[in-house]
Short mmCIF file of C-alpha atoms in Angstrom, two decimals:
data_model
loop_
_atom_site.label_atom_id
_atom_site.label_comp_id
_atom_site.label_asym_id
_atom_site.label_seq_id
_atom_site.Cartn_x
_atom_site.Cartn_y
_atom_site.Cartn_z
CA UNK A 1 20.80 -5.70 -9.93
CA UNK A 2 17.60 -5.62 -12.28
CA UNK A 3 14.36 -4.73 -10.92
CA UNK A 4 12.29 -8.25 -10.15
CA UNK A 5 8.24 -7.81 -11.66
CA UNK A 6 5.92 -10.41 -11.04
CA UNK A 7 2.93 -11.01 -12.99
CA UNK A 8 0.10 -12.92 -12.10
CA UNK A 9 -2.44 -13.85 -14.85
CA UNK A 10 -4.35 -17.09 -15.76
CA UNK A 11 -4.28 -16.25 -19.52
CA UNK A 12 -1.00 -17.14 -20.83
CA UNK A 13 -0.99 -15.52 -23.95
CA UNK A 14 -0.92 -12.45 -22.04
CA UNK A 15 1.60 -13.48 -19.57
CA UNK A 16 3.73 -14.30 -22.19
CA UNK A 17 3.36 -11.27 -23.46
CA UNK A 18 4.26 -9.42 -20.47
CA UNK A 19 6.93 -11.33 -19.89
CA UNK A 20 8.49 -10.92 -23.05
CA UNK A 21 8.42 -6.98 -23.21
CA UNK A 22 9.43 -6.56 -19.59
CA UNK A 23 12.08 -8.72 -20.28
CA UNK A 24 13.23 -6.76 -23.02
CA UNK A 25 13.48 -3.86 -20.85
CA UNK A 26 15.79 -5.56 -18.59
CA UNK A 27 13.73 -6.41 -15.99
CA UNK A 28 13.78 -10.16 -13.91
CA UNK A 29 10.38 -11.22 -14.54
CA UNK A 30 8.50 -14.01 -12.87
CA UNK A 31 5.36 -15.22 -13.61
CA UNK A 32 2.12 -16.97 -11.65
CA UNK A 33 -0.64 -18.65 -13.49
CA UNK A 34 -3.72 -18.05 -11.01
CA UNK A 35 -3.56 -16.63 -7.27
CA UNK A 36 -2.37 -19.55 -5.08
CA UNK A 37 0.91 -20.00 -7.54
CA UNK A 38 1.11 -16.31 -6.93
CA UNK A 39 1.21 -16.73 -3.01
CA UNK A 40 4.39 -18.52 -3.44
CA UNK A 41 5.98 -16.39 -5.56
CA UNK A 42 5.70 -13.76 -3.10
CA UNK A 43 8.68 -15.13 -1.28
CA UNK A 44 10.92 -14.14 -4.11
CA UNK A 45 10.45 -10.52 -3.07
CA UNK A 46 9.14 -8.55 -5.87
CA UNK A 47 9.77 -5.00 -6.50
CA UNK A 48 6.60 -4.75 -8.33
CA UNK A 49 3.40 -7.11 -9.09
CA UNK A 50 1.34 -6.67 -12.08
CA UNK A 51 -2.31 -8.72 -10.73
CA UNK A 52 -5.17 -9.65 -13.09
CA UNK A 53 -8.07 -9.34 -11.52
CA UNK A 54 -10.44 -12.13 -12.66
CA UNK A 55 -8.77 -15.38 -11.68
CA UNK A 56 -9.96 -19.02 -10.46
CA UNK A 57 -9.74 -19.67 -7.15
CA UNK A 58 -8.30 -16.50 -5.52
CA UNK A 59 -9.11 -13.16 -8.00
CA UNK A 60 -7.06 -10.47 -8.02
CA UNK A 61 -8.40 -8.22 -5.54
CA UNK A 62 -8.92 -11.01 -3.31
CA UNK A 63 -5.16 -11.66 -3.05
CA UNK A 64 -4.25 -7.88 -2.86
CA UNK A 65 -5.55 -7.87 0.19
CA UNK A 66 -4.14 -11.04 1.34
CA UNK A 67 -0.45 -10.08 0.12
CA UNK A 68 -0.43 -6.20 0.98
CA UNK A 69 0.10 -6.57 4.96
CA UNK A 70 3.37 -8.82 3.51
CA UNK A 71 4.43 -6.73 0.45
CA UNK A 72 4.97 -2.74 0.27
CA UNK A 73 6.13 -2.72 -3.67
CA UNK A 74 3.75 -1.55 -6.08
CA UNK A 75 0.97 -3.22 -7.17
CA UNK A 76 -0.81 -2.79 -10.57
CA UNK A 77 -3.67 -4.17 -11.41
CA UNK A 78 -4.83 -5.27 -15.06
CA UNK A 79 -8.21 -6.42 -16.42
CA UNK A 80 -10.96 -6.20 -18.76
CA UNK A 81 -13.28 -4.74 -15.94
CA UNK A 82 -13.72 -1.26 -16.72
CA UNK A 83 -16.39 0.04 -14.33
CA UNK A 84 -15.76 2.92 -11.82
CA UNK A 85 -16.34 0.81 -8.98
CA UNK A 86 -14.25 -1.70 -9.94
CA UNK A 87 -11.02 0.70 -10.00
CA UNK A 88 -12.11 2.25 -7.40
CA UNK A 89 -12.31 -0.87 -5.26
CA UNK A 90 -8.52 -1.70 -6.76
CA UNK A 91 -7.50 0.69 -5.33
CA UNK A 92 -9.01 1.37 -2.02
CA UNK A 93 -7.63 -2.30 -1.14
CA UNK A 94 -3.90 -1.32 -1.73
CA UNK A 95 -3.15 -1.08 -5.63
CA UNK A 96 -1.09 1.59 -6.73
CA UNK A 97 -2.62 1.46 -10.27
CA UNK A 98 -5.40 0.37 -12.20
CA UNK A 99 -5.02 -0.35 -16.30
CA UNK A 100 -8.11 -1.87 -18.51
CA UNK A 101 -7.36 -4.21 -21.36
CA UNK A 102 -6.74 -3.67 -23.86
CA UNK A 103 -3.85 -1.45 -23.41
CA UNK A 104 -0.98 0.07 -24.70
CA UNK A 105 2.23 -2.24 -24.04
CA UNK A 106 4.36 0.98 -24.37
CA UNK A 107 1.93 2.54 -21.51
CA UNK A 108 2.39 -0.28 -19.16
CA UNK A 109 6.26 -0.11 -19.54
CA UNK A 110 6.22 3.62 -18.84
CA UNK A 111 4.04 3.02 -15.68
CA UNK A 112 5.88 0.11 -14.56
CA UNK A 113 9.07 2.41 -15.05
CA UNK A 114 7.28 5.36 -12.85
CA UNK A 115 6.41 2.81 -10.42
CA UNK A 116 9.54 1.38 -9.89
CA UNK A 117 11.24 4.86 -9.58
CA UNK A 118 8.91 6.12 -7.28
CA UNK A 119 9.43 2.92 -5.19
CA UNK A 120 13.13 3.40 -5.31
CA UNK A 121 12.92 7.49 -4.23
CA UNK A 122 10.33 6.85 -1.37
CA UNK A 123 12.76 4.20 0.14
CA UNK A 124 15.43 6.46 -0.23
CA UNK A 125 14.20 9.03 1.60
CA UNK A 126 12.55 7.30 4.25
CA UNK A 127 16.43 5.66 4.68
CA UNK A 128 17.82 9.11 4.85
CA UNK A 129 15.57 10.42 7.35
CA UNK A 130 14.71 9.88 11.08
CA UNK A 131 11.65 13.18 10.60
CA UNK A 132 8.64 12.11 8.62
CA UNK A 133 7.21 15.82 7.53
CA UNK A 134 3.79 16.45 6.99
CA UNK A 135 3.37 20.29 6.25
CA UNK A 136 3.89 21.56 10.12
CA UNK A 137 3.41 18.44 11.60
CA UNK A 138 6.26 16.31 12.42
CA UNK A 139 6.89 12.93 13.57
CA UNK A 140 10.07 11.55 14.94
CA UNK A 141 10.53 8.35 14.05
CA UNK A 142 13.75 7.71 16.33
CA UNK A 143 12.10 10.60 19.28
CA UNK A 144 9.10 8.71 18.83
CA UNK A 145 7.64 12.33 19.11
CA UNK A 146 4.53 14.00 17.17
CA UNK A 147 5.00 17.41 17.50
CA UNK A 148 2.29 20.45 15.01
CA UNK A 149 4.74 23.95 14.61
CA UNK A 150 7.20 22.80 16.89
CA UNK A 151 4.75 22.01 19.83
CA UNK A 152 4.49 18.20 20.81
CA UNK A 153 1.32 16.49 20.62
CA UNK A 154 1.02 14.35 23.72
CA UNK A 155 0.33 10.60 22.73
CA UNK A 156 0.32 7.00 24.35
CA UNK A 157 2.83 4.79 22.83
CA UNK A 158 0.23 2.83 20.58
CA UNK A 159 -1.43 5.70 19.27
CA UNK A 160 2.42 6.58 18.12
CA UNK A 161 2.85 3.21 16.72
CA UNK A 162 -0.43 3.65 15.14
CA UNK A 163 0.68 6.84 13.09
CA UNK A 164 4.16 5.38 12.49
CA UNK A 165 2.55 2.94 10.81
CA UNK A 166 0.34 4.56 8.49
CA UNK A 167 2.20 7.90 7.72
CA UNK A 168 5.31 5.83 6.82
CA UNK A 169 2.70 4.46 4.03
CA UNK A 170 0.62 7.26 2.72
CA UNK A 171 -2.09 6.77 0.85
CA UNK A 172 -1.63 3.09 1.49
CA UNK A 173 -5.31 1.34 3.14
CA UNK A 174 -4.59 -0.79 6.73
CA UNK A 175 -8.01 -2.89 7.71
CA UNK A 176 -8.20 -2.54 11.78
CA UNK A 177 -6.85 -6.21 11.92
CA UNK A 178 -3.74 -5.82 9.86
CA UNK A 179 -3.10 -2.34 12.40
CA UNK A 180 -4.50 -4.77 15.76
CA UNK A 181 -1.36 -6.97 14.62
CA UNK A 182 1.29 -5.30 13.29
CA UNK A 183 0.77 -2.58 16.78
CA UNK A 184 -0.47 -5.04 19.35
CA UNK A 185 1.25 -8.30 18.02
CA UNK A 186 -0.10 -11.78 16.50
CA UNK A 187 -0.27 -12.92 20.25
CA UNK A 188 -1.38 -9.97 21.92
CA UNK A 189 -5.17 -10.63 23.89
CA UNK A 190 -8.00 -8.41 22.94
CA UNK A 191 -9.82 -7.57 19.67
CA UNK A 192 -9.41 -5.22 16.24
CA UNK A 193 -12.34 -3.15 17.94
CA UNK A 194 -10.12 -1.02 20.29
CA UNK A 195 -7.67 0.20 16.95
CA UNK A 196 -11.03 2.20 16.36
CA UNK A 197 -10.92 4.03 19.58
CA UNK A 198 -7.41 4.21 19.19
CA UNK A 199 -7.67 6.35 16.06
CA UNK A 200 -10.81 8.34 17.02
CA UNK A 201 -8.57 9.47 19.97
CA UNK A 202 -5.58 10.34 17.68
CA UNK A 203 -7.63 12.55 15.38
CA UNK A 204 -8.92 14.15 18.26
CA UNK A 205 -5.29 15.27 19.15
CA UNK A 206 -4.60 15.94 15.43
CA UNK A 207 -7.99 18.09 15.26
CA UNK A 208 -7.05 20.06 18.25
CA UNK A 209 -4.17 21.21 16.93
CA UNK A 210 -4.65 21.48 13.27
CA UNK A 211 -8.35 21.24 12.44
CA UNK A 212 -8.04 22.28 8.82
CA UNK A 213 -5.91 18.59 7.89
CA UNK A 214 -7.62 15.42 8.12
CA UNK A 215 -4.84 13.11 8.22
CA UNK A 216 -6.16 9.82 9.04
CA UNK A 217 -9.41 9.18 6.54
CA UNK A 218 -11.80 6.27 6.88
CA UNK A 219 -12.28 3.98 3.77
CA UNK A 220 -15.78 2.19 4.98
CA UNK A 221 -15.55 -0.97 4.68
CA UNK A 222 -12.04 -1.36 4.39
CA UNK A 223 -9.79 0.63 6.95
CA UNK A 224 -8.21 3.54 7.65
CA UNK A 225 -4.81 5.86 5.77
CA UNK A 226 -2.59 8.18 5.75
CA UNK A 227 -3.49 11.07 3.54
CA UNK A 228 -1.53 11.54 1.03
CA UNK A 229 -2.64 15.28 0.45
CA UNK A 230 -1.03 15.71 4.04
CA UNK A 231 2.07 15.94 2.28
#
């Protein structure tokens, strides 16, 4: 079965485009003309999204964030804005990539194929493996156990589910309220504000016993992640 790409853009030259080289390459390609199309083409289950950024009515970073709590598959962005801030706000909010027009169509296919292929091995092994292993820090995911050079770090059972959640997506950003729901639950009473004493508590524990790692790193304005130079 071919990898599925979906590409959201409202100029359809360069949709077309798109579409016709990652065709080419055997991909199943799907296409959305401006963000609301693309919020229904989510249900087809991508395995990667390749998001313009300036768009009417939802822009591309806009629906990054509104599409990452529902999607874990890559997500590139593309657009003319070349700033620093710009990629840097791409991708503090949950893209994997950042590539200014113009570019090289022979670049974005060898991305897309990296992508795609690191997407594939990171599902493998998370399938193969009940241990996540950070360094000397371990978490088992089926013990439900955090444990630094074999000694276990003594945690509630949401501040577990809490780094479940983001070490099973390294380097990936989680706002408090997409954390307050996926731990707590949609229908759970109380607000985002306690995931924030939540965490400071679990970096406490994480500082105590290895002070020299920060594994959980605040991205103001946006939420907290895993590190991914915990690895």
């Amino acid at each position: 079965m071919s990898d599925k790409i979906l590409i959201v853009d409202d100029e359809a030259e360069i949709a077309a485009l798109l579409e016709q080289a990652l065709t080419m390459e055997g991909y199943e390609v799907i296409t959305a003309a401006d963000g609301r199309e693309a919020l229904e083409r989510i249900h087809d289950r991508p395995d990667l999204i390749i998001l313009d950024v300036m768009m009417p009515h939802v822009n591309g970073f806009e629906l990054c964030q509104m599409i990452r709590e529902e999607v874990v598959c890559p997500i590139l962005f593309v657009s003319a804005r070349q700033a620093e801030a710009d990629r840097i706000q791409g991708l503090s909010i949950g893209g994997d990539d950042y590539i200014t027009k113009p570019f090289s169509i022979r670049e974005l296919k060898a991305r897309v194929a990296a992508h795609l292929r690191g997407s594939r091995r990171a599902a493998g092994q998370q399938a193969e493996r009940s241990t996540l292993r950070y360094g000397l820090l371990h978490i088992d995911l089926k013990g439900r156990s955090v444990s630094y050079k074999q000694t276990e770090i003594p945690l509630t059972a949401k501040e577990f589910d809490i780094i479940e959640l983001l070490a099973l997506h390294p380097g990936q950003v989680f706002s408090k309220e997409q954390i307050y729901d996926k731990v707590w639950g949609l229908e759970a009473m109380g607000d985002a504000s306690t995931v924030t004493e939540h965490v400071k508590k679990i970096r406490a524990k994480l500082t105590g016993t290895d002070p020299d790692t920060p594994y959980i790193t605040t991205v103001w304005g946006v939420g907290y992640k895993w590190e991914k130079s915990a690895l």
